[in-house]
PDB file of C-alpha atoms in Angstrom:
ATOM      1  CA  UNK A   1      36.692 -15.297  17.089  1.00  0.00           C
ATOM      2  CA  UNK A   2      34.482 -17.644  15.062  1.00  0.00           C
ATOM      3  CA  UNK A   3      31.823 -17.480  17.790  1.00  0.00           C
ATOM      4  CA  UNK A   4      31.919 -13.673  17.783  1.00  0.00           C
ATOM      5  CA  UNK A   5      31.582 -13.652  13.990  1.00  0.00           C
ATOM      6  CA  UNK A   6      28.520 -15.934  14.065  1.00  0.00           C
ATOM      7  CA  UNK A   7      26.918 -13.803  16.792  1.00  0.00           C
ATOM      8  CA  UNK A   8      27.446 -10.653  14.695  1.00  0.00           C
ATOM      9  CA  UNK A   9      26.008 -12.344  11.593  1.00  0.00           C
ATOM     10  CA  UNK A  10      22.952 -13.529  13.567  1.00  0.00           C
ATOM     11  CA  UNK A  11      22.501 -10.016  14.957  1.00  0.00           C
ATOM     12  CA  UNK A  12      22.664  -8.464  11.473  1.00  0.00           C
ATOM     13  CA  UNK A  13      20.137 -10.970  10.103  1.00  0.00           C
ATOM     14  CA  UNK A  14      17.763 -10.120  12.961  1.00  0.00           C
ATOM     15  CA  UNK A  15      18.142  -6.390  12.246  1.00  0.00           C
ATOM     16  CA  UNK A  16      17.491  -6.879   8.523  1.00  0.00           C
ATOM     17  CA  UNK A  17      14.402  -8.951   9.292  1.00  0.00           C
ATOM     18  CA  UNK A  18      13.050  -6.193  11.547  1.00  0.00           C
ATOM     19  CA  UNK A  19      13.801  -3.540   8.907  1.00  0.00           C
ATOM     20  CA  UNK A  20      11.944  -5.558   6.258  1.00  0.00           C
ATOM     21  CA  UNK A  21       8.928  -5.878   8.547  1.00  0.00           C
ATOM     22  CA  UNK A  22       8.956  -2.139   9.256  1.00  0.00           C
ATOM     23  CA  UNK A  23       9.233  -1.294   5.564  1.00  0.00           C
ATOM     24  CA  UNK A  24       6.100  -3.344   4.842  1.00  0.00           C
ATOM     25  CA  UNK A  25       4.143  -1.626   7.623  1.00  0.00           C
ATOM     26  CA  UNK A  26       3.672   2.148   7.284  1.00  0.00           C
ATOM     27  CA  UNK A  27       2.661   1.627   3.657  1.00  0.00           C
ATOM     28  CA  UNK A  28       2.372   4.547   1.218  1.00  0.00           C
ATOM     29  CA  UNK A  29      -1.023   4.465  -0.489  1.00  0.00           C
ATOM     30  CA  UNK A  30      -1.015   7.858  -2.185  1.00  0.00           C
ATOM     31  CA  UNK A  31      -1.084  11.632  -1.884  1.00  0.00           C
ATOM     32  CA  UNK A  32      -4.193  13.773  -1.670  1.00  0.00           C
ATOM     33  CA  UNK A  33      -5.911  16.893  -0.402  1.00  0.00           C
ATOM     34  CA  UNK A  34      -8.902  15.540   1.523  1.00  0.00           C
ATOM     35  CA  UNK A  35      -9.737  13.230   4.422  1.00  0.00           C
ATOM     36  CA  UNK A  36     -13.147  11.972   5.552  1.00  0.00           C
ATOM     37  CA  UNK A  37     -14.220  10.992   9.068  1.00  0.00           C
ATOM     38  CA  UNK A  38     -11.015  11.746  10.963  1.00  0.00           C
ATOM     39  CA  UNK A  39     -11.039  10.244  14.469  1.00  0.00           C
ATOM     40  CA  UNK A  40      -7.978  11.859  16.099  1.00  0.00           C
ATOM     41  CA  UNK A  41      -5.864  14.942  15.348  1.00  0.00           C
ATOM     42  CA  UNK A  42      -2.925  16.313  17.331  1.00  0.00           C
ATOM     43  CA  UNK A  43       0.338  18.200  16.737  1.00  0.00           C
ATOM     44  CA  UNK A  44       3.603  16.266  16.430  1.00  0.00           C
ATOM     45  CA  UNK A  45       6.787  17.240  14.609  1.00  0.00           C
ATOM     46  CA  UNK A  46       7.893  13.868  13.206  1.00  0.00           C
ATOM     47  CA  UNK A  47       6.009  11.439  10.921  1.00  0.00           C
ATOM     48  CA  UNK A  48       7.415   8.401  12.774  1.00  0.00           C
ATOM     49  CA  UNK A  49       5.925   9.680  16.064  1.00  0.00           C
ATOM     50  CA  UNK A  50       2.595  10.156  14.282  1.00  0.00           C
ATOM     51  CA  UNK A  51       2.758   6.606  12.891  1.00  0.00           C
ATOM     52  CA  UNK A  52       3.639   5.065  16.272  1.00  0.00           C
ATOM     53  CA  UNK A  53       0.869   6.857  18.180  1.00  0.00           C
ATOM     54  CA  UNK A  54      -1.808   5.995  15.595  1.00  0.00           C
ATOM     55  CA  UNK A  55      -0.591   2.380  15.549  1.00  0.00           C
ATOM     56  CA  UNK A  56      -0.670   2.093  19.361  1.00  0.00           C
ATOM     57  CA  UNK A  57      -4.282   3.289  19.299  1.00  0.00           C
ATOM     58  CA  UNK A  58      -5.247   0.659  16.673  1.00  0.00           C
ATOM     59  CA  UNK A  59      -6.164   3.007  13.836  1.00  0.00           C
ATOM     60  CA  UNK A  60      -5.972   1.768  10.242  1.00  0.00           C
ATOM     61  CA  UNK A  61      -4.480   4.857   8.567  1.00  0.00           C
ATOM     62  CA  UNK A  62      -2.434   7.902   9.448  1.00  0.00           C
ATOM     63  CA  UNK A  63      -1.378  11.130   7.763  1.00  0.00           C
ATOM     64  CA  UNK A  64       1.264  13.581   8.965  1.00  0.00           C
ATOM     65  CA  UNK A  65       0.213  16.888   7.434  1.00  0.00           C
ATOM     66  CA  UNK A  66       2.629  19.593   6.239  1.00  0.00           C
ATOM     67  CA  UNK A  67       1.389  21.811   9.139  1.00  0.00           C
ATOM     68  CA  UNK A  68       2.586  19.103  11.605  1.00  0.00           C
ATOM     69  CA  UNK A  69      -0.922  17.841  12.412  1.00  0.00           C
ATOM     70  CA  UNK A  70      -0.996  14.087  12.925  1.00  0.00           C
ATOM     71  CA  UNK A  71      -4.269  12.546  11.801  1.00  0.00           C
ATOM     72  CA  UNK A  72      -5.364   9.009  12.741  1.00  0.00           C
ATOM     73  CA  UNK A  73      -8.350   7.493  10.988  1.00  0.00           C
ATOM     74  CA  UNK A  74     -10.164   4.183  10.427  1.00  0.00           C
ATOM     75  CA  UNK A  75     -11.820   4.770   7.054  1.00  0.00           C
ATOM     76  CA  UNK A  76      -9.917   5.062   3.767  1.00  0.00           C
ATOM     77  CA  UNK A  77      -9.091   8.392   2.144  1.00  0.00           C
ATOM     78  CA  UNK A  78     -11.479   9.284  -0.713  1.00  0.00           C
ATOM     79  CA  UNK A  79     -10.245   7.886  -4.034  1.00  0.00           C
ATOM     80  CA  UNK A  80     -11.510  10.961  -5.914  1.00  0.00           C
ATOM     81  CA  UNK A  81      -9.157  13.245  -3.940  1.00  0.00           C
ATOM     82  CA  UNK A  82      -5.843  11.599  -4.954  1.00  0.00           C
ATOM     83  CA  UNK A  83      -3.151  13.989  -6.203  1.00  0.00           C
ATOM     84  CA  UNK A  84       0.271  13.623  -7.935  1.00  0.00           C
ATOM     85  CA  UNK A  85       3.202  12.441  -5.821  1.00  0.00           C
ATOM     86  CA  UNK A  86       5.114   9.543  -4.326  1.00  0.00           C
ATOM     87  CA  UNK A  87       6.383   8.299  -0.942  1.00  0.00           C
ATOM     88  CA  UNK A  88       7.768  11.306   0.936  1.00  0.00           C
ATOM     89  CA  UNK A  89       7.146  13.488  -2.136  1.00  0.00           C
ATOM     90  CA  UNK A  90       3.548  14.663  -1.973  1.00  0.00           C
ATOM     91  CA  UNK A  91       4.361  18.223  -3.114  1.00  0.00           C
ATOM     92  CA  UNK A  92       2.739  19.960  -0.132  1.00  0.00           C
ATOM     93  CA  UNK A  93      -0.299  17.656  -0.166  1.00  0.00           C
ATOM     94  CA  UNK A  94      -1.102  15.017   2.449  1.00  0.00           C
ATOM     95  CA  UNK A  95       0.438  11.551   2.284  1.00  0.00           C
ATOM     96  CA  UNK A  96      -1.964   8.671   2.962  1.00  0.00           C
ATOM     97  CA  UNK A  97      -0.464   5.696   4.801  1.00  0.00           C
ATOM     98  CA  UNK A  98      -1.786   2.266   5.738  1.00  0.00           C
ATOM     99  CA  UNK A  99      -0.421   1.533   9.223  1.00  0.00           C
ATOM    100  CA  UNK A 100      -0.207  -2.291   9.138  1.00  0.00           C
ATOM    101  CA  UNK A 101       0.512  -4.241   5.962  1.00  0.00           C
ATOM    102  CA  UNK A 102       2.686  -7.053   4.645  1.00  0.00           C
ATOM    103  CA  UNK A 103       2.869  -5.422   1.199  1.00  0.00           C
ATOM    104  CA  UNK A 104       5.585  -3.143  -0.207  1.00  0.00           C
ATOM    105  CA  UNK A 105       4.952  -0.291  -2.638  1.00  0.00           C
ATOM    106  CA  UNK A 106       6.781  -0.735  -5.961  1.00  0.00           C
ATOM    107  CA  UNK A 107       5.845   2.108  -8.350  1.00  0.00           C
ATOM    108  CA  UNK A 108       2.996   3.530 -10.412  1.00  0.00           C
ATOM    109  CA  UNK A 109       2.187   2.683 -14.024  1.00  0.00           C
ATOM    110  CA  UNK A 110       0.293   4.536 -16.736  1.00  0.00           C
ATOM    111  CA  UNK A 111      -1.700   1.459 -17.805  1.00  0.00           C
ATOM    112  CA  UNK A 112      -2.476  -1.995 -16.417  1.00  0.00           C
ATOM    113  CA  UNK A 113      -1.198  -5.337 -17.698  1.00  0.00           C
ATOM    114  CA  UNK A 114      -3.123  -6.362 -20.796  1.00  0.00           C
ATOM    115  CA  UNK A 115      -5.987  -8.802 -20.547  1.00  0.00           C
ATOM    116  CA  UNK A 116      -6.597  -8.542 -16.792  1.00  0.00           C
ATOM    117  CA  UNK A 117      -9.920  -7.547 -15.252  1.00  0.00           C
ATOM    118  CA  UNK A 118     -10.211  -4.533 -12.921  1.00  0.00           C
ATOM    119  CA  UNK A 119     -12.547  -5.219 -10.002  1.00  0.00           C
ATOM    120  CA  UNK A 120     -14.115  -2.273  -8.097  1.00  0.00           C
ATOM    121  CA  UNK A 121     -13.267  -2.157  -4.361  1.00  0.00           C
ATOM    122  CA  UNK A 122     -13.762   0.500  -1.690  1.00  0.00           C
ATOM    123  CA  UNK A 123     -10.081   1.132  -0.824  1.00  0.00           C
ATOM    124  CA  UNK A 124      -6.446   0.241  -1.385  1.00  0.00           C
ATOM    125  CA  UNK A 125      -6.625  -1.933   1.743  1.00  0.00           C
ATOM    126  CA  UNK A 126      -9.577  -3.871   0.323  1.00  0.00           C
ATOM    127  CA  UNK A 127      -7.588  -4.423  -2.877  1.00  0.00           C
ATOM    128  CA  UNK A 128      -4.515  -5.651  -0.984  1.00  0.00           C
ATOM    129  CA  UNK A 129      -6.665  -7.963   1.135  1.00  0.00           C
ATOM    130  CA  UNK A 130      -8.379  -9.324  -1.973  1.00  0.00           C
ATOM    131  CA  UNK A 131      -5.017  -9.976  -3.667  1.00  0.00           C
ATOM    132  CA  UNK A 132      -3.457 -11.737  -0.676  1.00  0.00           C
ATOM    133  CA  UNK A 133      -2.944 -15.065  -2.536  1.00  0.00           C
ATOM    134  CA  UNK A 134      -1.123 -13.198  -5.347  1.00  0.00           C
ATOM    135  CA  UNK A 135       2.355 -11.714  -5.578  1.00  0.00           C
ATOM    136  CA  UNK A 136       1.202  -8.374  -7.025  1.00  0.00           C
ATOM    137  CA  UNK A 137      -1.732  -6.082  -6.252  1.00  0.00           C
ATOM    138  CA  UNK A 138      -2.488  -3.088  -8.465  1.00  0.00           C
ATOM    139  CA  UNK A 139      -4.825  -0.370  -7.158  1.00  0.00           C
ATOM    140  CA  UNK A 140      -6.229   2.454  -9.285  1.00  0.00           C
ATOM    141  CA  UNK A 141      -8.065   5.358  -7.606  1.00  0.00           C
ATOM    142  CA  UNK A 142     -10.676   6.913  -9.904  1.00  0.00           C
ATOM    143  CA  UNK A 143     -11.355  10.640  -9.979  1.00  0.00           C
ATOM    144  CA  UNK A 144     -15.134  10.607 -10.444  1.00  0.00           C
ATOM    145  CA  UNK A 145     -16.559  11.702  -7.064  1.00  0.00           C
ATOM    146  CA  UNK A 146     -16.782   9.997  -4.629  1.00  0.00           C
ATOM    147  CA  UNK A 147     -14.399   7.675  -6.436  1.00  0.00           C
ATOM    148  CA  UNK A 148     -13.606   4.012  -6.091  1.00  0.00           C
ATOM    149  CA  UNK A 149     -10.482   1.874  -6.165  1.00  0.00           C
ATOM    150  CA  UNK A 150     -10.222  -0.546  -9.043  1.00  0.00           C
ATOM    151  CA  UNK A 151      -8.133  -3.619  -8.266  1.00  0.00           C
ATOM    152  CA  UNK A 152      -6.035  -6.125 -10.234  1.00  0.00           C
ATOM    153  CA  UNK A 153      -4.398  -9.204  -8.685  1.00  0.00           C
ATOM    154  CA  UNK A 154      -1.548 -10.738 -10.683  1.00  0.00           C
ATOM    155  CA  UNK A 155       2.072 -11.912 -10.734  1.00  0.00           C
ATOM    156  CA  UNK A 156       5.319  -9.955 -11.119  1.00  0.00           C
ATOM    157  CA  UNK A 157       5.884 -11.290 -14.635  1.00  0.00           C
ATOM    158  CA  UNK A 158       2.790  -9.398 -15.831  1.00  0.00           C
ATOM    159  CA  UNK A 159       4.477  -6.062 -14.997  1.00  0.00           C
ATOM    160  CA  UNK A 160       7.124  -6.475 -17.697  1.00  0.00           C
ATOM    161  CA  UNK A 161       6.985  -3.724 -20.307  1.00  0.00           C
ATOM    162  CA  UNK A 162       4.648  -1.397 -18.377  1.00  0.00           C
ATOM    163  CA  UNK A 163       5.482   2.344 -18.367  1.00  0.00           C
ATOM    164  CA  UNK A 164       6.340   3.853 -14.972  1.00  0.00           C
ATOM    165  CA  UNK A 165       4.790   7.262 -14.208  1.00  0.00           C
ATOM    166  CA  UNK A 166       4.249   9.609 -11.278  1.00  0.00           C
ATOM    167  CA  UNK A 167       1.457   8.375  -9.030  1.00  0.00           C
ATOM    168  CA  UNK A 168      -1.889  10.206  -9.298  1.00  0.00           C
ATOM    169  CA  UNK A 169      -5.586   9.402  -9.622  1.00  0.00           C
ATOM    170  CA  UNK A 170      -6.317   7.085 -12.550  1.00  0.00           C
ATOM    171  CA  UNK A 171      -2.765   5.688 -12.326  1.00  0.00           C
ATOM    172  CA  UNK A 172      -1.945   2.098 -11.374  1.00  0.00           C
ATOM    173  CA  UNK A 173      -0.239   1.712  -7.954  1.00  0.00           C
ATOM    174  CA  UNK A 174       1.659  -1.605  -7.827  1.00  0.00           C
ATOM    175  CA  UNK A 175       2.398  -3.459  -4.579  1.00  0.00           C
ATOM    176  CA  UNK A 176       4.329  -6.661  -4.000  1.00  0.00           C
ATOM    177  CA  UNK A 177       4.521  -9.247  -1.250  1.00  0.00           C
ATOM    178  CA  UNK A 178       5.578 -12.854  -0.837  1.00  0.00           C
ATOM    179  CA  UNK A 179       2.556 -15.117  -0.491  1.00  0.00           C
ATOM    180  CA  UNK A 180       2.634 -18.182   1.730  1.00  0.00           C
ATOM    181  CA  UNK A 181       3.492 -20.529  -1.145  1.00  0.00           C
ATOM    182  CA  UNK A 182       2.396 -23.747   0.533  1.00  0.00           C
ATOM    183  CA  UNK A 183      -0.978 -22.340   1.480  1.00  0.00           C
ATOM    184  CA  UNK A 184      -1.587 -19.964  -1.404  1.00  0.00           C
ATOM    185  CA  UNK A 185      -0.057 -21.614  -4.507  1.00  0.00           C
ATOM    186  CA  UNK A 186      -3.337 -23.268  -5.511  1.00  0.00           C
ATOM    187  CA  UNK A 187      -5.242 -20.013  -4.917  1.00  0.00           C
ATOM    188  CA  UNK A 188      -2.713 -18.118  -7.078  1.00  0.00           C
ATOM    189  CA  UNK A 189      -3.124 -20.602  -9.925  1.00  0.00           C
ATOM    190  CA  UNK A 190      -6.925 -20.369  -9.733  1.00  0.00           C
ATOM    191  CA  UNK A 191      -6.882 -16.541  -9.565  1.00  0.00           C
ATOM    192  CA  UNK A 192      -4.562 -16.209 -12.563  1.00  0.00           C
ATOM    193  CA  UNK A 193      -6.569 -18.743 -14.581  1.00  0.00           C
ATOM    194  CA  UNK A 194      -9.759 -16.760 -13.858  1.00  0.00           C
ATOM    195  CA  UNK A 195      -8.040 -13.477 -14.764  1.00  0.00           C
ATOM    196  CA  UNK A 196      -6.823 -14.950 -18.062  1.00  0.00           C
ATOM    197  CA  UNK A 197     -10.308 -16.314 -18.808  1.00  0.00           C
ATOM    198  CA  UNK A 198     -11.877 -12.915 -18.008  1.00  0.00           C
ATOM    199  CA  UNK A 199      -9.331 -11.269 -20.288  1.00  0.00           C
ATOM    200  CA  UNK A 200     -10.143 -13.671 -23.134  1.00  0.00           C
ATOM    201  CA  UNK A 201     -13.868 -13.041 -22.672  1.00  0.00           C
ATOM    202  CA  UNK A 202     -13.463  -9.243 -22.747  1.00  0.00           C
TER     203      UNK A 202
END
């Protein structure tokens, strides 16, 4: 009986680990009404089928459109075309998804943490990659065509007191992950020290 119990517990832990990995992949990065340079389009009824096919073919992004078109693409969606909405709630618009990621979407904020510098990047993925040593990445798509993604790398404590809002262009999309503490702790300390210095200089 004890052996059976330990086997069941091990099985449940394995399932939870797999679920956590899946939830990090297939990452929501916004809603919008435009895509550039689409590489593959086909009809499929379910978003998970769309995700799996685009992933198997090594694309970076996918979108399952309301008309059941599955779109696989390598280049990021245009920041200037972001629209209001959240994960699974794009109000008839397209949902943009990053296929492979170790980040999890948290929520959107109306303003950034005080005193932190926003660095221009070319996409949400570039922001997440840049913030890899940090616990939190904040991406802000701008609406001025063709748009850019401003990026803030920080810690979870800096999110305290921020106002949550519906995601849209010019809003602050927050993502969280667990850095490799042994490898990245020094990099985190350096990044936060630089951010604080930049904030003091501003």
